[in-house]
Coordinates of C-alpha atoms (C1' of nucleotides) in Angstrom, one line a residue:
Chain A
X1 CA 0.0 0.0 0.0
X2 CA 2.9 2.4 0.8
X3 CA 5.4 1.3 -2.1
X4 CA 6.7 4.1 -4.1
X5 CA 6.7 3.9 -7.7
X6 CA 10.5 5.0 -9.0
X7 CA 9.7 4.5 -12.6
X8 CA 6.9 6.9 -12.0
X9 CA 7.3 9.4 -15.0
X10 CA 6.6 12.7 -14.1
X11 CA 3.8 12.5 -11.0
X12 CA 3.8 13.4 -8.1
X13 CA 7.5 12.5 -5.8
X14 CA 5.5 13.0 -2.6
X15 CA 2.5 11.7 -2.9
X16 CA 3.2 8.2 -3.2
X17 CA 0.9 6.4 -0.5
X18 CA -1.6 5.0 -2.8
X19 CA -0.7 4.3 -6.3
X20 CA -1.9 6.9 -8.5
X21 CA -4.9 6.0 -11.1
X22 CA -5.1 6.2 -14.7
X23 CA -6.8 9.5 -15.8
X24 CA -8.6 10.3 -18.8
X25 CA -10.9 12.6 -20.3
X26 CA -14.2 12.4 -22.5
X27 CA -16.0 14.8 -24.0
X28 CA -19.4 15.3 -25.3
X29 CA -19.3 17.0 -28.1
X30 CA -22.7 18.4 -29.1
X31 CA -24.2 20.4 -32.7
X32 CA -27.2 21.2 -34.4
X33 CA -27.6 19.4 -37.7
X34 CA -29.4 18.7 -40.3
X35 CA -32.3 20.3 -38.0
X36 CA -31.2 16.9 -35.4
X37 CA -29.0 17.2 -32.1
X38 CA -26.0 15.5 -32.5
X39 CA -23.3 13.9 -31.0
X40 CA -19.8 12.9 -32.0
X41 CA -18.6 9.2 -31.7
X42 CA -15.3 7.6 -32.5
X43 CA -15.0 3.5 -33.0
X44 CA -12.6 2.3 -30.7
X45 CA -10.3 0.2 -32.2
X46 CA -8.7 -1.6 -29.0
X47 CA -10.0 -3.6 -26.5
X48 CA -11.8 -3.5 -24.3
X49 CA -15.1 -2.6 -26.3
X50 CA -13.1 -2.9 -29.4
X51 CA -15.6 -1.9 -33.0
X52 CA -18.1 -0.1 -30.5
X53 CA -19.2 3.0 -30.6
X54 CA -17.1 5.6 -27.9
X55 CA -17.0 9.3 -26.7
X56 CA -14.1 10.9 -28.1
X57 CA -11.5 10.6 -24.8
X58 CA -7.8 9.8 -24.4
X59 CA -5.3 10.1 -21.2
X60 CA -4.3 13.0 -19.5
X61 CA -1.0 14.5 -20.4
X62 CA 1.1 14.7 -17.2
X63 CA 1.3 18.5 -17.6
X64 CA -1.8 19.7 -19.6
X65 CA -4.9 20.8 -17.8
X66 CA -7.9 18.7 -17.7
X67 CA -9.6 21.5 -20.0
X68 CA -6.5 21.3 -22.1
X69 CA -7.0 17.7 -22.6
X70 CA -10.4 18.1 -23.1
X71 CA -10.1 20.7 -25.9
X72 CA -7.1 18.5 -27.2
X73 CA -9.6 15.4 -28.0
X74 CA -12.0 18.4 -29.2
X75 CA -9.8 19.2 -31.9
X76 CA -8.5 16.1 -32.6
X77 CA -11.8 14.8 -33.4
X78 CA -13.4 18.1 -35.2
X79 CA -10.9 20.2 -36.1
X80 CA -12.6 22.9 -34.0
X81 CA -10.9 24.1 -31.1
X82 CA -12.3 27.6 -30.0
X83 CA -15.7 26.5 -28.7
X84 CA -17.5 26.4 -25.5
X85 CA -16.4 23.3 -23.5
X86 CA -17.3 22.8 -19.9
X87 CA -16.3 20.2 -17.0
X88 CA -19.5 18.0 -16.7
X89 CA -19.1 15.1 -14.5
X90 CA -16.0 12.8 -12.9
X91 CA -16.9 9.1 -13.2
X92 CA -14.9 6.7 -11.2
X93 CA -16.9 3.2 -10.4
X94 CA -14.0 1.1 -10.1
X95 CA -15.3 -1.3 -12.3
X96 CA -16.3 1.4 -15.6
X97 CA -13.2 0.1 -17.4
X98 CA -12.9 -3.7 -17.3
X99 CA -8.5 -3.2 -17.5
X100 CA -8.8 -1.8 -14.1
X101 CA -9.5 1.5 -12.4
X102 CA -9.8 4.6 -14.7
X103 CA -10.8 7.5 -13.5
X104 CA -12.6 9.5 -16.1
X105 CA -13.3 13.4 -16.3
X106 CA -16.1 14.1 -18.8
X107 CA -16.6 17.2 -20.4
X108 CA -19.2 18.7 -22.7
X109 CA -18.9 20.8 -26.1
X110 CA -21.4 22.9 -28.0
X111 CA -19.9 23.7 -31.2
X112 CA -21.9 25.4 -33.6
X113 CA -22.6 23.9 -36.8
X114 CA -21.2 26.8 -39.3
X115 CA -18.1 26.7 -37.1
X116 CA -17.3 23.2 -37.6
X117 CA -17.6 22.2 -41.6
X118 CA -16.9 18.9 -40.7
X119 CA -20.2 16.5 -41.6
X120 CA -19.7 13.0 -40.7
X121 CA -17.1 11.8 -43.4
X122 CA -14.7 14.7 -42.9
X123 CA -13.9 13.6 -39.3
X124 CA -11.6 10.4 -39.4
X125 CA -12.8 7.4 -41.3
X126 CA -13.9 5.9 -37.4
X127 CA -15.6 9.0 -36.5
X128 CA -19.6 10.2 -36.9
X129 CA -21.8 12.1 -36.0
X130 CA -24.9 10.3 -34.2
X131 CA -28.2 12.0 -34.2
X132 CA -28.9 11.6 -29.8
X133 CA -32.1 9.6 -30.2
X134 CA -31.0 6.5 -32.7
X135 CA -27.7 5.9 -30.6
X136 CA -25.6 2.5 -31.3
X137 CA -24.6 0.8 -28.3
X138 CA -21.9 2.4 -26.8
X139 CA -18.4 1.6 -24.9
X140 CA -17.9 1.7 -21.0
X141 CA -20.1 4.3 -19.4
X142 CA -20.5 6.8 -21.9
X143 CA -24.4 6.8 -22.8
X144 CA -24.3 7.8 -18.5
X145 CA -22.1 10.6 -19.9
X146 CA -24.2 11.7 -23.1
X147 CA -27.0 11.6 -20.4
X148 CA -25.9 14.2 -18.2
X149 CA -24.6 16.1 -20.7
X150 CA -28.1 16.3 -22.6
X151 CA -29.2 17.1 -19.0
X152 CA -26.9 19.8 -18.4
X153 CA -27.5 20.8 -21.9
X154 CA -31.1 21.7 -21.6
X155 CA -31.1 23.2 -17.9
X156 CA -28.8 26.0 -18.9
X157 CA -30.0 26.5 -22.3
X158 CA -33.4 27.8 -20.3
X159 CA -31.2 30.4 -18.0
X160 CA -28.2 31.0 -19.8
X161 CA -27.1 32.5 -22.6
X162 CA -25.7 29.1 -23.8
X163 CA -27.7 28.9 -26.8
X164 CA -25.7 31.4 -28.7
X165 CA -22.7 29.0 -28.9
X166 CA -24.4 27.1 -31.6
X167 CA -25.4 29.7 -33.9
X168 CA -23.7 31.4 -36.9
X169 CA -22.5 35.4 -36.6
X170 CA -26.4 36.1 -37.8
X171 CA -29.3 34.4 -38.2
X172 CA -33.0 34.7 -38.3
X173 CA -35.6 34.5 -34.8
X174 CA -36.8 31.6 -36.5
X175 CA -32.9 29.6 -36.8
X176 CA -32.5 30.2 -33.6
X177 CA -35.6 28.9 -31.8
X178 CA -35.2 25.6 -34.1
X179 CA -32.1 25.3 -32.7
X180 CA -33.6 26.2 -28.8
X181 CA -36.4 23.4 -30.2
X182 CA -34.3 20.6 -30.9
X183 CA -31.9 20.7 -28.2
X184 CA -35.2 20.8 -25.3
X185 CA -37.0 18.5 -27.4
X186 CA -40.4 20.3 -27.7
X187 CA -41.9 23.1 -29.4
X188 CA -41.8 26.6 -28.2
X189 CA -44.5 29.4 -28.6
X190 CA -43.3 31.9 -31.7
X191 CA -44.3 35.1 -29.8
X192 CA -44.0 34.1 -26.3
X193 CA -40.3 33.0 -27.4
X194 CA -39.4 36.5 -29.0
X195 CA -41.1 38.7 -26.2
X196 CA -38.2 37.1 -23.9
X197 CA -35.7 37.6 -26.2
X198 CA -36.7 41.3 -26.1
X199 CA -37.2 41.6 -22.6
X200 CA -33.6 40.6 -22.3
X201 CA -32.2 42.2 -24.4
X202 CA -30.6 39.1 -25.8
X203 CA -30.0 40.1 -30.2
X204 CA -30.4 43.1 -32.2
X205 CA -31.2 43.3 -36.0
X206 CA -28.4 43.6 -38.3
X207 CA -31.1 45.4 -40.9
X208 CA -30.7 42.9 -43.6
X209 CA -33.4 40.1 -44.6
X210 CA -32.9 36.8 -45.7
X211 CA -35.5 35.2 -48.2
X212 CA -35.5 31.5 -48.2
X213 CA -38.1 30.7 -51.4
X214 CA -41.5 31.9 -51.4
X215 CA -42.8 33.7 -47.9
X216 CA -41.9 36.9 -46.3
X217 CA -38.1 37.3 -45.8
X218 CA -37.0 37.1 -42.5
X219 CA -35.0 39.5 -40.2
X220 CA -31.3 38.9 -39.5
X221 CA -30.0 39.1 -36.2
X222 CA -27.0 39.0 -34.1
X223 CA -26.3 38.9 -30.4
X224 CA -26.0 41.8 -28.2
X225 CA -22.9 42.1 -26.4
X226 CA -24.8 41.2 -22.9
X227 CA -25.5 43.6 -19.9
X228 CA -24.9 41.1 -17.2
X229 CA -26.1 43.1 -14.5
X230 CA -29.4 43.2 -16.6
X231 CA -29.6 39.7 -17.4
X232 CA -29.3 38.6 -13.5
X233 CA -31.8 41.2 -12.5
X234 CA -34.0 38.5 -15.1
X235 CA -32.6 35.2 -13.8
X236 CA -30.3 34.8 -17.0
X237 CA -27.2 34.1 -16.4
X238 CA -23.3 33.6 -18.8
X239 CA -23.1 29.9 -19.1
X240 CA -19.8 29.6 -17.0
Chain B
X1 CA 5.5 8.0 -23.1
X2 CA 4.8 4.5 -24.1
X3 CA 6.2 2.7 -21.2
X4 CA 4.7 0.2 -18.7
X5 CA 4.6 -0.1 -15.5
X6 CA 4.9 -3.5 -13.8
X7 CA 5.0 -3.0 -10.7
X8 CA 2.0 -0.9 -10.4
X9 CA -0.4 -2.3 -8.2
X10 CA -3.9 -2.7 -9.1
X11 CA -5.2 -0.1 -11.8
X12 CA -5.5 -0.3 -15.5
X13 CA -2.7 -3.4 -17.0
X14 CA -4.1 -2.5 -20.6
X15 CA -4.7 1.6 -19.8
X16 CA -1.0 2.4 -19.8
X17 CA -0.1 4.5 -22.7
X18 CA 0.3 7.2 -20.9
X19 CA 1.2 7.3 -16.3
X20 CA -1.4 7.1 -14.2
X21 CA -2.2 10.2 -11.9
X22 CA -2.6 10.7 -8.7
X23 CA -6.4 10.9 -7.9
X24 CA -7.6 12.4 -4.4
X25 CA -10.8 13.4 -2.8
X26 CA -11.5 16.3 -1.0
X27 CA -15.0 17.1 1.0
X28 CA -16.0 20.4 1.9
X29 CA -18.2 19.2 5.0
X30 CA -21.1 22.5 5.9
X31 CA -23.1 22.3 9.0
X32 CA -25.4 24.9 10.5
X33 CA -23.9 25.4 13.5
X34 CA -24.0 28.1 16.6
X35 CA -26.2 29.9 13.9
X36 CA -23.7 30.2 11.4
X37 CA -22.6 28.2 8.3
X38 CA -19.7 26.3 9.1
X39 CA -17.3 23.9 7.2
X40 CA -14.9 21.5 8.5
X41 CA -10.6 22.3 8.1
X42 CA -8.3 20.4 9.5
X43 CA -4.5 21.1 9.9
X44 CA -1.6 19.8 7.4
X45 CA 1.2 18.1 9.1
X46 CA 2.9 16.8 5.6
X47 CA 4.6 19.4 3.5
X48 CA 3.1 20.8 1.3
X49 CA 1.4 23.5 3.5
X50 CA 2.7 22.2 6.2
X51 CA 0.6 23.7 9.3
X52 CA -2.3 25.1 6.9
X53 CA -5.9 24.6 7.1
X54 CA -7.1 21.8 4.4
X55 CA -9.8 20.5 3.5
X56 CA -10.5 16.6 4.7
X57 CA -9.2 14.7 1.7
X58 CA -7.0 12.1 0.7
X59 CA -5.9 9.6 -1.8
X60 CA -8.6 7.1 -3.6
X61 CA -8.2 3.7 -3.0
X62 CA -8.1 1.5 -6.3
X63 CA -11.0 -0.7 -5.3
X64 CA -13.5 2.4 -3.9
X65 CA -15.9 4.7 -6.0
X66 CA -14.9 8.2 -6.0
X67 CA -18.1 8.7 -4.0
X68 CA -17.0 6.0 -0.9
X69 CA -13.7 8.1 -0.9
X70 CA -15.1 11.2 0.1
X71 CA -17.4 9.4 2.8
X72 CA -15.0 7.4 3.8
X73 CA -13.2 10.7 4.6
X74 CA -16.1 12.8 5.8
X75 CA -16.4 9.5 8.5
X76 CA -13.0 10.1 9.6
X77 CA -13.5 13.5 10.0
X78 CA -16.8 13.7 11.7
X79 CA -17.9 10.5 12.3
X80 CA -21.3 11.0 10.6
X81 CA -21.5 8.4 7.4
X82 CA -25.0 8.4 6.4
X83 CA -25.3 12.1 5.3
X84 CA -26.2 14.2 2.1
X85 CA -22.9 13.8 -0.5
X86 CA -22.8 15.0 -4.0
X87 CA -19.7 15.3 -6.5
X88 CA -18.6 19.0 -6.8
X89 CA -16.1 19.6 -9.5
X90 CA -12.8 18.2 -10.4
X91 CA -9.6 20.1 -10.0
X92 CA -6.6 19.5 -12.2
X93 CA -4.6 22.2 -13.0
X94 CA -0.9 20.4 -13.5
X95 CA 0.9 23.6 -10.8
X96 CA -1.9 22.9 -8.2
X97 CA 0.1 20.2 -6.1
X98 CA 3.5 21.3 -5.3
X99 CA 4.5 17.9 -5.2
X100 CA 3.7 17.2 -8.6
X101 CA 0.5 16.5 -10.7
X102 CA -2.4 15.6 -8.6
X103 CA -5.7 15.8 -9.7
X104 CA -8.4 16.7 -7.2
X105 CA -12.6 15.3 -7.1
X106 CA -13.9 18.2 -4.5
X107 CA -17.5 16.8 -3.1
X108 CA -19.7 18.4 -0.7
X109 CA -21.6 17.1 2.3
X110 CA -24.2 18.4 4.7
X111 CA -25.0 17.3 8.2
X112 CA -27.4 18.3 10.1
X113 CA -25.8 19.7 13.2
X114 CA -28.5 16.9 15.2
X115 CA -26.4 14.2 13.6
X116 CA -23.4 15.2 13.8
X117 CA -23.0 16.3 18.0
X118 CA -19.3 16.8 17.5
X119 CA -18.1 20.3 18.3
X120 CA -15.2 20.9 17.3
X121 CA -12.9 19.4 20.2
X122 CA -14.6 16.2 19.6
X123 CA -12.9 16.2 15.7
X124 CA -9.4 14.9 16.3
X125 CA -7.0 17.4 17.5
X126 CA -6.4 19.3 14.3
X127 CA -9.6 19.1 12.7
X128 CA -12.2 22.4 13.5
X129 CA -15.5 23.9 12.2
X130 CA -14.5 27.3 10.8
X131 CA -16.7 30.2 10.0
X132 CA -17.3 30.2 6.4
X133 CA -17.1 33.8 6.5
X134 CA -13.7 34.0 8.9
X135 CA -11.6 31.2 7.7
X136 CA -7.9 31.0 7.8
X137 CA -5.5 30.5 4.5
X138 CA -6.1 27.4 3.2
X139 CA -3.8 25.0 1.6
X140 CA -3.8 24.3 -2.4
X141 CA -6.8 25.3 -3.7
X142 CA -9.1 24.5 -1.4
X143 CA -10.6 27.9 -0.9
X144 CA -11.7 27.8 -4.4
X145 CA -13.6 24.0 -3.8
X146 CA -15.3 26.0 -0.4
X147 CA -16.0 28.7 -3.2
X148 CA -17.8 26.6 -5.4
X149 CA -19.5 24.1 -2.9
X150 CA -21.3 27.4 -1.4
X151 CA -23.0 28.3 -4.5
X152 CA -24.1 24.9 -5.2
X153 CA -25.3 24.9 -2.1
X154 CA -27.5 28.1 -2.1
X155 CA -28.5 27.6 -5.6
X156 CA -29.8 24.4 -4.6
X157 CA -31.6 25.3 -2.0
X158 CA -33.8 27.2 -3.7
X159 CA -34.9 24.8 -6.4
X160 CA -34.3 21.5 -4.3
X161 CA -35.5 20.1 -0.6
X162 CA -31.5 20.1 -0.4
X163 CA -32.1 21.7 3.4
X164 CA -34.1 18.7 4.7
X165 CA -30.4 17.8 5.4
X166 CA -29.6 19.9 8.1
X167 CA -32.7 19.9 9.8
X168 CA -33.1 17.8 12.8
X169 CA -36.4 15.4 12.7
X170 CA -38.9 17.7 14.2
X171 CA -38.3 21.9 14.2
X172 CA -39.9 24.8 14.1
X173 CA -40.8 26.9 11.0
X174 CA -38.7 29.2 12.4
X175 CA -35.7 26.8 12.9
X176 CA -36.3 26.2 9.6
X177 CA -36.0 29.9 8.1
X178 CA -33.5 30.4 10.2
X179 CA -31.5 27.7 8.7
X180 CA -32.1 29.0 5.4
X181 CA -31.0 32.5 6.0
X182 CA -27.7 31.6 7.9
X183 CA -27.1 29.7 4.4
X184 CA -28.3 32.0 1.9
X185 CA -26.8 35.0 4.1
X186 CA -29.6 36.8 3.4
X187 CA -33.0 37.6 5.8
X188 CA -36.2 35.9 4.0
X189 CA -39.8 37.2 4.8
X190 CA -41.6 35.0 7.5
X191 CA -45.0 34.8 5.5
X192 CA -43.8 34.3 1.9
X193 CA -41.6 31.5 3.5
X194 CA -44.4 29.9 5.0
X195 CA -46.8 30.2 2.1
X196 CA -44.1 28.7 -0.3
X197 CA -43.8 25.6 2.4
X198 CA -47.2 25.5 2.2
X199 CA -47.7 25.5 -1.8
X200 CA -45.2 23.0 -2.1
X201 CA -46.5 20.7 0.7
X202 CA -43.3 19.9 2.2
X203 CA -44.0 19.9 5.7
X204 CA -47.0 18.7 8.1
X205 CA -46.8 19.7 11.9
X206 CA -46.5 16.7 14.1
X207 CA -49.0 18.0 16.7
X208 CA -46.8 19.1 19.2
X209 CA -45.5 22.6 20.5
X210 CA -42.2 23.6 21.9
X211 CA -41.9 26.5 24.6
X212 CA -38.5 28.5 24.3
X213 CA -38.7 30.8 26.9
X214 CA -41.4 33.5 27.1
X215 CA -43.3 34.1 23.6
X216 CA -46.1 31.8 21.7
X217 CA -45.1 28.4 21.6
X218 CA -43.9 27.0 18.3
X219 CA -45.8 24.3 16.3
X220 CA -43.2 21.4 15.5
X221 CA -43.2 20.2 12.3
X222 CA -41.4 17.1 10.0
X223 CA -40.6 16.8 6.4
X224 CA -43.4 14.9 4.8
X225 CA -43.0 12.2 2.3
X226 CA -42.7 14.4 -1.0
X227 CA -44.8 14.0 -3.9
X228 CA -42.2 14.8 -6.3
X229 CA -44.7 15.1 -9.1
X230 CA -46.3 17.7 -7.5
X231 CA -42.8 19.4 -6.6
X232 CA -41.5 19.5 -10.3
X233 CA -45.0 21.1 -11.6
X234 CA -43.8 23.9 -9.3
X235 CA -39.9 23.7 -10.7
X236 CA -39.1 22.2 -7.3
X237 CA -37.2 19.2 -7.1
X238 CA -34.9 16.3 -5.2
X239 CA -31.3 17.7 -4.4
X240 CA -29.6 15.0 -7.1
Chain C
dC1 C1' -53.7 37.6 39.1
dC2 C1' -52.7 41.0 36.0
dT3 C1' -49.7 43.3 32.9
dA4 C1' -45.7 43.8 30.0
dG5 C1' -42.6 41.7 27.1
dA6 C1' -41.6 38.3 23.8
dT7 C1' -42.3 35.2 20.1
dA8 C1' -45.7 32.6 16.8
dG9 C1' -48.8 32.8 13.4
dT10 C1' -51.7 34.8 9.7
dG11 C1' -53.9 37.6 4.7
dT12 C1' -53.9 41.0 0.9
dC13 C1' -52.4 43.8 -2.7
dT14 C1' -49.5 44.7 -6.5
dC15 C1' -46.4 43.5 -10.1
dA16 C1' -43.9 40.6 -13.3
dG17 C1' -43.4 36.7 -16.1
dT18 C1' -45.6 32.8 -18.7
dG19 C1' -48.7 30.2 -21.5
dA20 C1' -52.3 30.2 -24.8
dC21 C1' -54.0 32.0 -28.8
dA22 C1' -55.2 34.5 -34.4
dC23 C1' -54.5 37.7 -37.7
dT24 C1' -51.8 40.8 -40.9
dT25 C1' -47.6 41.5 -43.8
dA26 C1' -44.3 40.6 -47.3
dT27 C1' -42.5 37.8 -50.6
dG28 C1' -42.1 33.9 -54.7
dC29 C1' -44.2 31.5 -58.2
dA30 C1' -47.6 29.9 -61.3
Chain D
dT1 C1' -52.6 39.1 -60.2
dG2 C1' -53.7 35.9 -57.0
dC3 C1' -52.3 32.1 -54.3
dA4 C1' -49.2 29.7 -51.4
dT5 C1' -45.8 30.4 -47.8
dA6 C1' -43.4 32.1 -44.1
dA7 C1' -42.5 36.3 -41.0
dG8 C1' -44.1 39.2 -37.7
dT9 C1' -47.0 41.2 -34.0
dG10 C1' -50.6 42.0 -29.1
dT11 C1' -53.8 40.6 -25.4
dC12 C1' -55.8 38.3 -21.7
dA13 C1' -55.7 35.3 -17.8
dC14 C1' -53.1 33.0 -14.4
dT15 C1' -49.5 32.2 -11.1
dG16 C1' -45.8 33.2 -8.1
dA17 C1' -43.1 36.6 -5.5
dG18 C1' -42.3 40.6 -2.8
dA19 C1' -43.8 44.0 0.5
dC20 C1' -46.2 44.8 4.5
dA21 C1' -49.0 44.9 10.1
dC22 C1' -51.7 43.0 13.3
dT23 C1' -53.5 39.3 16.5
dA24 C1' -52.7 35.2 19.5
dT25 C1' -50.3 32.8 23.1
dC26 C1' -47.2 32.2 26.2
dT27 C1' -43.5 33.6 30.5
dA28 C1' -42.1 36.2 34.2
dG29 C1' -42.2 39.7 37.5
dG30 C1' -44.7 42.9 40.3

DNA sequence: CCTAGATAGTGTCTCAGTGACACTTATGCA
DNA sequence: TGCATAAGTGTCACTGAGACACTATCTAGG
């Protein structure tokens, strides 16, 4: 129990009384497609689990942050690297990984869908995006992870301003309560949603129009830089 | 970067493309107590921060859940086991050990000061309840995990029957407020926090009243069973 | 035993936010 | 030019929250 570990790497010298536990990350990573939320998953190659379906995840580096490791296996798997990520959950059971005991940090990522070009093919040939409701079975714990992330997800989308991380520089009131749609998983009241918006304060028009075939064209719209102070007076809140 | 490590005890043969980590727990343990909010420290005799107030914490074993760590530490620290314990965040940063790279599972606890009849001389010698709002420096960075298990706490509280915790089998309403104040650090208004226990039908008074000195005696009340459906209609819900 | 002091307990009004709901406006295309 | 299509807009009713003051019941001391 109190061996040391000389071949130890980098580590920790002094705290050697227990011997120190694999750690990895795995991240959620979450977009708005083809009017479906969607979720990125790699096919793990290795055992254990080997040809299922995983989160995309990999080890800590000895001296990168978690968040750094996190956004690592972000843009390792998308290409897109400046997005919102944030620490979800740390999953530990000490029977999650049938080698022996990993530790797992999972993390969540909303990347918007004109900020990542990738569609499914463009990520690596083991890579795809999966639309959340027709899953395939998937490796380990990670359908525990996609949960809480879909959780997490929907809670702040209602009191933060979260929901502008997956939309494009400008966009129509309509785009954007789609978007709101999908992720909560239920419609939303057209004028109920865009009295809110107004009350706070949330876009502004950009005074061009967009037509999309026949109908009236719509407004374009951009977000506001946010009065904080404002928004918390309302019960709206920055996501972090 | 690809090495092995064969002497390493029980975790992950297959996982070891990269060292393992260190992996601790540490609890930030809140009570209600002497009518204030309270958490418990206890005092570093191993460098780093050698003499500094910690946090209860230490290394995970490699056949417990993250989760038994942190009770199995909250035990030794206050001897209460079967209390309210949720995960809290994960600290990683690679500079936030001296030592070397440690990474860090905060939780937080509550026990209900009825449950838990240590004081602080009955915690071993170096372990005390501190003020949450007159604490001493604190080792690593621990005052950021206090930080962050406060507001989960008084965001929860609001939204949750997260107090139920701290409250001894039978009080008074006023107990009750009382409790809530000291943790929210603000005063709440005695009829709007009656009428919102009342709309959410979380208490039912036993039938008994307690004489504190002079003054109207107080009708005691208990938590009733909840009827969660009920609660979520009225965007209440369970603490987890 | 009566009174003063102390604490418990209770109801109303106003305001803000939310959900439900239907018609008018502007365009494209046949 | 008129028809199909999508965008845009206002009201009413309800609910929950905050602000606010008096009555009821006990203890203790004269």
């Amino acid at each position: 129990m109190n061996q040391t570990h000389p071949d130890m790497p980098t580590p920790a010298p002094g705290a050697d009384r227990l011997p120190p536990l694999p750690v990895t990350v795995d991240t959620v990573i979450l977009t708005v497609l083809e009017g479906r939320l969607q979720v990125v998953l790699v096919k793990r190659l290795d055992e254990p689990f080997a040809g299922q379906w995983a989160l995309p995840g990999g080890f800590v580096h000895p001296t990168e942050s978690l968040e750094s490791a996190a956004r690592r296996e972000l843009e390792e798997a998308t290409g897109a690297g400046d997005v919102y990520l944030e620490q979800l959950y740390t999953f530990g059971a000490p029977d999650r990984d049938t080698r022996g005991r990993v530790v797992s940090v999972a993390y969540f990522a909303l990347v918007a869908a004109d900020r990542c070009p990738l569609t499914p093919h463009r990520l690596e040939a083991e890579a795809h995006w999966f639309w959340v409701k027709q899953l395939p079975t998937m490796a380990f714990d990670h359908l525990d992870m996609l949960q809480v992330a879909l959780q997490r997800v929907r809670t702040k989308l209602e009191y933060t301003t979260l929901g502008f991380q997956l939309m494009p520089e400008t966009f129509t009131l309509q785009e954007l309560q789609k978007t709101y749609e999908i992720i909560l998983d239920r419609e939303l009241d057209k004028r109920n949603f865009r009295r809110r918006l107004k009350l706070l304060d949330l876009v502004e028009a950009v005074g061009a129009k967009r037509a999309e075939g026949p109908g009236r064209p719509a407004e374009l719209y951009r977000f506001k830089d946010v009065d904080f102070f404002h928004l918390r007076e309302k019960g709206f809140f920055l996501p972090f």
